[in-house]
Coordinates of C-alpha atoms in Angstrom, one line a residue:
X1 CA 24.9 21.1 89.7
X2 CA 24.4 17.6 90.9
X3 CA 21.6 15.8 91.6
X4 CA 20.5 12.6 93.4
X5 CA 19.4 10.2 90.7
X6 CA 18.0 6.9 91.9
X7 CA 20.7 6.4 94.7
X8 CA 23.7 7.8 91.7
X9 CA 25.1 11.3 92.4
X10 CA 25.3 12.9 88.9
X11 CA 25.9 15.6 87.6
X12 CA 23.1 17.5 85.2
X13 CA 23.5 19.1 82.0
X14 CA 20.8 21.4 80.5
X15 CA 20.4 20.2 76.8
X16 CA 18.4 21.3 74.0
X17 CA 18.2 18.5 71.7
X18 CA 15.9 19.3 68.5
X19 CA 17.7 22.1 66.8
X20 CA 16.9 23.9 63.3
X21 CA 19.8 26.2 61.7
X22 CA 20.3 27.8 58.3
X23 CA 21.5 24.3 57.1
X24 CA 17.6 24.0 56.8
X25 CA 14.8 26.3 57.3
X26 CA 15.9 27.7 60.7
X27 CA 16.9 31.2 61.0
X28 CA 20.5 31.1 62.7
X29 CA 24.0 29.9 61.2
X30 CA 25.2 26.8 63.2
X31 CA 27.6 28.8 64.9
X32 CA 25.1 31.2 65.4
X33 CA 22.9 28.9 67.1
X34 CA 25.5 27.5 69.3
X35 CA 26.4 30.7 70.4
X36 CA 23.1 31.8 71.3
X37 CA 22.4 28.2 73.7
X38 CA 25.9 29.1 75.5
X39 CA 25.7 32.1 76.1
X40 CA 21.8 30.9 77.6
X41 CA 24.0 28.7 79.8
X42 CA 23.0 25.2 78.1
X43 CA 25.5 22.3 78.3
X44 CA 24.4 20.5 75.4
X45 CA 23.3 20.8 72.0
X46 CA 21.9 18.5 69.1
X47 CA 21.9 20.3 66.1
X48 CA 19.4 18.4 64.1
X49 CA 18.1 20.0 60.9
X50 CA 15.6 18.4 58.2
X51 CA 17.1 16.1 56.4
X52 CA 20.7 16.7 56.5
X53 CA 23.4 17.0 59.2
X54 CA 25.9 19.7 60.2
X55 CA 29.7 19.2 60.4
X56 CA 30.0 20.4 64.2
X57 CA 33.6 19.3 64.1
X58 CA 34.3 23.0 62.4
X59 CA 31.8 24.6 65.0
X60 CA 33.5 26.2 68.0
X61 CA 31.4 24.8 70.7
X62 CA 31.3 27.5 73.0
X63 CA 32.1 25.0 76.2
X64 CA 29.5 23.2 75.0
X65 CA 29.1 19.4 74.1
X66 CA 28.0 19.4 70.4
X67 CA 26.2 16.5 68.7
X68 CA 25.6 15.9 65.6
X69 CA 21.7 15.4 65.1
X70 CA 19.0 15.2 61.9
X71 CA 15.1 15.0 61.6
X72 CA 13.4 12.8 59.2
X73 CA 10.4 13.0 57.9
X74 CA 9.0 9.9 55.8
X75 CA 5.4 9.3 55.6
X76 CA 3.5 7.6 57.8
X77 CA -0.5 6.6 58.4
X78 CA -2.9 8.6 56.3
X79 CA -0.1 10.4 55.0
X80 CA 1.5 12.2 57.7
X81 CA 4.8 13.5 58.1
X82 CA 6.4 11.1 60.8
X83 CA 9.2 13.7 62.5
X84 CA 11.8 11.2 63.7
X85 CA 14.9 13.2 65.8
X86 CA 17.8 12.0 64.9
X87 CA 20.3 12.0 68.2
X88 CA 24.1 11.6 68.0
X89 CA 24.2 10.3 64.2
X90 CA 27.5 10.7 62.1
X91 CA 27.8 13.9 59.5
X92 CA 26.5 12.8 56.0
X93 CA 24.0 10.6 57.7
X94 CA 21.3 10.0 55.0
X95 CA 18.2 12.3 55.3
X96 CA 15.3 10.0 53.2
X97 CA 13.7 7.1 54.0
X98 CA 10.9 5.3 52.4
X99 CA 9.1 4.3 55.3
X100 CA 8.9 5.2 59.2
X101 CA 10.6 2.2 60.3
X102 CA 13.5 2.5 58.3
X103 CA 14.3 5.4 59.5
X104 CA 14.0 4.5 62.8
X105 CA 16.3 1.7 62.0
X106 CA 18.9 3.6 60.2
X107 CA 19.4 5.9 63.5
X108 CA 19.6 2.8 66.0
X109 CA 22.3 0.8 62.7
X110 CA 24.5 4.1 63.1
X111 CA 24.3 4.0 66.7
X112 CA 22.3 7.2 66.9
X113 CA 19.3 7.6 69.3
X114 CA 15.4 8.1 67.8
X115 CA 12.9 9.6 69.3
X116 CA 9.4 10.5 68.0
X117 CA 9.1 14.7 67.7
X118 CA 5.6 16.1 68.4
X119 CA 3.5 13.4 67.9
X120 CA -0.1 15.3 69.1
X121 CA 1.5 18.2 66.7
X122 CA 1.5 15.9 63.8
X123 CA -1.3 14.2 64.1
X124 CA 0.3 10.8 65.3
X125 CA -1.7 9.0 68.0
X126 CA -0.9 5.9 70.7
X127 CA -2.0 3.1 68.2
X128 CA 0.1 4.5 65.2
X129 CA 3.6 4.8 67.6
X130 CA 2.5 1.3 68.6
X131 CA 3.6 -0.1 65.3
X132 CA 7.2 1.1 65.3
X133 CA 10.2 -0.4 67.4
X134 CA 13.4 0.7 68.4
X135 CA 11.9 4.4 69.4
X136 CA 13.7 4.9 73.0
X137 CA 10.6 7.7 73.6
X138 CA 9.1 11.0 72.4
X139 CA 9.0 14.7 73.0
X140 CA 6.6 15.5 75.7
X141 CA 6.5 18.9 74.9
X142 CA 8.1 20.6 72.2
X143 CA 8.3 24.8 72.7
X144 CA 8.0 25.5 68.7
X145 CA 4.4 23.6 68.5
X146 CA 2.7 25.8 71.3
X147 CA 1.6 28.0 68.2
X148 CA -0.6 25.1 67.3
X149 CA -1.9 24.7 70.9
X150 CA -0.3 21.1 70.4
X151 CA 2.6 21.8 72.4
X152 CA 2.2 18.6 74.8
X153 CA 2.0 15.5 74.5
X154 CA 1.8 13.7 77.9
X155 CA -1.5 12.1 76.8
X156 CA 0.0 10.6 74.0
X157 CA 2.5 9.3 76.5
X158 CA 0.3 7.7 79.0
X159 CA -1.6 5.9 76.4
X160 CA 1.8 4.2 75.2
X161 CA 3.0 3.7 78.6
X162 CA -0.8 1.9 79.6
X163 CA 0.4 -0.3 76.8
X164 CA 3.8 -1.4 78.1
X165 CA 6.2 0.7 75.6
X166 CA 8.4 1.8 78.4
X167 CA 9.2 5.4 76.5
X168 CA 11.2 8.3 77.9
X169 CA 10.4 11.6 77.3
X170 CA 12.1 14.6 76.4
X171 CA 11.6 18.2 76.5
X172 CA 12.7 20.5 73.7
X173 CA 12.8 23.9 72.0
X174 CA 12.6 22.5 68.5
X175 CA 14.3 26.1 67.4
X176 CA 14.0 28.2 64.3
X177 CA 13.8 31.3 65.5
X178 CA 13.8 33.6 68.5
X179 CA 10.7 32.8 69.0
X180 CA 11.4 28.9 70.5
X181 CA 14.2 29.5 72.1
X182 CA 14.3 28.2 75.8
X183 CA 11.3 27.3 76.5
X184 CA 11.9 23.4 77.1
X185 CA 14.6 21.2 77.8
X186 CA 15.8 18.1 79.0
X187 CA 18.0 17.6 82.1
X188 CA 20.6 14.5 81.6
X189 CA 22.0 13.3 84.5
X190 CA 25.9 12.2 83.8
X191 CA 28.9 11.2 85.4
X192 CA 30.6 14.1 83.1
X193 CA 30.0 16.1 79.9
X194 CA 31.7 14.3 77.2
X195 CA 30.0 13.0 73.9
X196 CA 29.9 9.4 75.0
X197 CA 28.3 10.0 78.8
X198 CA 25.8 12.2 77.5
X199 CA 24.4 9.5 74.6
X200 CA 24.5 7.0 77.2
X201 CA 22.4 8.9 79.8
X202 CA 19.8 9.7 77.2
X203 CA 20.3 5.8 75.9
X204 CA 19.6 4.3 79.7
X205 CA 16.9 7.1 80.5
X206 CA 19.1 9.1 82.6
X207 CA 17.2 12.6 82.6
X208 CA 14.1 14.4 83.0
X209 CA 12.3 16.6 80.9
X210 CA 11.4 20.1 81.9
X211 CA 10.1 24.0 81.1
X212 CA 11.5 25.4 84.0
X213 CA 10.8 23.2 87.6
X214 CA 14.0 21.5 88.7
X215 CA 13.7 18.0 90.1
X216 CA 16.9 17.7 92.8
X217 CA 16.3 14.3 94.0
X218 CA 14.4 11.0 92.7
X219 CA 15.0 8.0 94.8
X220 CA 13.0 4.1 94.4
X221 CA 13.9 1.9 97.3
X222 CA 12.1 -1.4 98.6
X223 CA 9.0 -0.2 97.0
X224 CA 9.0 3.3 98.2
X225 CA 9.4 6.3 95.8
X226 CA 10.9 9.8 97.1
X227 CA 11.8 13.0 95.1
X228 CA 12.3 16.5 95.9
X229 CA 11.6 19.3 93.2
X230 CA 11.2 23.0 92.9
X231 CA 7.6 24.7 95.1
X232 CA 5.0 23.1 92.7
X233 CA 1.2 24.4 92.4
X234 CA 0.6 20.9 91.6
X235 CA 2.2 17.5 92.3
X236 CA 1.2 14.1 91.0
X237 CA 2.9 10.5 90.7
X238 CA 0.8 9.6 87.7
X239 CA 0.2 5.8 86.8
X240 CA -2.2 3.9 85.0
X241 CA -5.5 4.9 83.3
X242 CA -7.1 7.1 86.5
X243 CA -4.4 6.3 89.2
X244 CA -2.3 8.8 90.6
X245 CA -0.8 10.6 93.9
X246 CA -2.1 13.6 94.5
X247 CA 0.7 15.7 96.3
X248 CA -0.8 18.9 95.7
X249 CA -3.6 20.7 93.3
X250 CA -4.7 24.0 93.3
X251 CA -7.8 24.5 95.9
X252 CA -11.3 25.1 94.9
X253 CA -13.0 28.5 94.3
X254 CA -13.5 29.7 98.0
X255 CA -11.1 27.4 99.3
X256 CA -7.9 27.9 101.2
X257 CA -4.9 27.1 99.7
X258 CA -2.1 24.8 101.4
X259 CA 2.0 25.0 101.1
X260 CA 3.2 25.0 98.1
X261 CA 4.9 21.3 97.2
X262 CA 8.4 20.8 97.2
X263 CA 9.0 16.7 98.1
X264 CA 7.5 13.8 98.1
X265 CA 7.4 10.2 99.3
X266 CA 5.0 7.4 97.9
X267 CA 4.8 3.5 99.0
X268 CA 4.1 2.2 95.3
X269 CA 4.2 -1.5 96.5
X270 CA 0.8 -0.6 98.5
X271 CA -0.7 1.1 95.4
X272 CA 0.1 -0.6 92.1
X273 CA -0.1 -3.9 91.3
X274 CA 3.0 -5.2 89.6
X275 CA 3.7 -4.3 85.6
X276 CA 2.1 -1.0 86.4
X277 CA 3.9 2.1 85.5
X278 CA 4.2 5.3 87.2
X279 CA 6.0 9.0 86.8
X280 CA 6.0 12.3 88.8
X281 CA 4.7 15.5 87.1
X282 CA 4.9 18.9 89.0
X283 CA 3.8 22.0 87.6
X284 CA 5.2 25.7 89.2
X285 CA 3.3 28.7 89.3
X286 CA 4.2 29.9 86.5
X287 CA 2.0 27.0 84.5
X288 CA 5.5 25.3 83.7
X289 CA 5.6 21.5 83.7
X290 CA 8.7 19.3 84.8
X291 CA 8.6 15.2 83.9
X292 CA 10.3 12.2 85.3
X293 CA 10.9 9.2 83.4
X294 CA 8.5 5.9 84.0
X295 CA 9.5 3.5 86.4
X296 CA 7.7 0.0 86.2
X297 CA 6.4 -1.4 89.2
X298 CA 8.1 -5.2 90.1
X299 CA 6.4 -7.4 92.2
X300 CA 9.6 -8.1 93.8
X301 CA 10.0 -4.6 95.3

């Protein structure tokens, strides 16, 4: 499948990128676990167990691209565990860390990618991310944490966005058992599937996050911002503190509803002021959510 990214014709690769396996406390072997995401059609998978990483050079991948993942978990404000995933870090990769930002550090030094797992799940909020650099975003939903009610946290993003950390987001399954399996993932957008296209689509923000709505086209041109996306119950370009597009919500009690969503065009430059932020969300009818990545508004455009 390709898709029209931003003016790029890529291709797109269904990943699942937070991973547990018998080499920690999920339920599945490694192989096990790869076999299961093939056979689901994924392209991509980051294995990623606490602590400690998995040789996926003696995995048969299945068609798939393999990377080699880990989550830390040092401790953070008022004591909480601080899940940092790990993306596309070598095997033996250390697994303790004495303090968040190390960690983070130590991911970014090996030329691995961090990312913040779960932060409404753990407890974290905007002004405790805010105190840790090289983070290129966080999960905005995570499938395993729905048990907790915790499973999103888009409000989490907003906040850091507001506050000019320009921070993708990604959607994951965060797997130990059958129970999270498929129920979030993130769509990179690549010129192919090899190791080294796929980290640097995730790296420059190549990819959208979803639980089942496909995006199929995002386009920013001379101010104007287009996409096109599976029928959505509700449609928004969301920006700062109350601003947003409305595209579509679900009518009143009593009220008729009107056509289901499916595209969208927005002139930005005659809404936001410049350093503003903004980002589609559509949600099916199913209750499933799809997000783009932020875009900041330029006063140039």
């Amino acid at each position: 499948m390709k898709m029209n990214f931003y003016g790029r014709e890529l291709n797109v690769y269904r990943a699942n990128l937070h991973t547990h396996t018998t080499t920690s406390d999920g339920e599945f072997t490694p192989q096990e676990t790869v076999n299961a995401y093939a056979a689901a059609g994924y392209d991509v998978l980051n294995l990623s167990d606490h602590w400690k990483t998995n040789d996926i050079s003696q995995l048969d991948p299945q068609g798939m691209t393999l990377l080699s993942g880990i989550e830390l978990a040092p401790s953070g404000p008022r004591r909480i565990e601080c899940h940092i995933l790990g993306i596309d870090v070598p095997y033996g990769f250390p697994g303790y860390y004495d303090s968040v930002q190390e960690g983070i550090d130590s991911i970014k030094s090996s030329g691995g990618l961090a990312f913040m797992a779960h932060p409404r799940f753990s407890g974290l909020t905007c002004t405790d991310l805010l105190e840790y650099d090289n983070l290129l975003g966080i999960e905005v939903y995570n499938t395993a944490s729905r048990f907790s009610g915790k499973e999103s946290s888009a409000a989490v993003w907003d906040e850091l966005l507001y506050f000019k950390r320009d921070y993708t987001a990604l959607a994951v399954d965060d797997m130990h058992s059958d129970t999270d399996k498929f129920g979030g993932w993130t769509m990179i957008c690549a010129v192919d599937k090899s190791r080294e296209s796929i980290v640097q689509a995730l790296r420059d923000g190549c990819f959208y996050a979803t639980q089942g709505p496909q995006i199929y086209a995002l386009e920013y041109e001379n101010g104007i911002f287009r996409a096109k996306f599976d029928p959505a119950v509700r449609a928004m370009v969301m920006a700062d503190r109350s601003l947003a597009q409305c595209i579509r919500v679900e009518a009143a009690p009593g009220m008729a509803e009107t056509p289901l969503a499916e595209s969208c065009e927005i002139n930005i430059a005659k809404w936001l002021a410049p350093g503003q932020y903004f980002r589609l969300e559509i949600m099916d009818e199913r209750g499933r959510f799809a997000w783009s990545n932020p875009i900041r508004f330029k006063a140039a455009e």
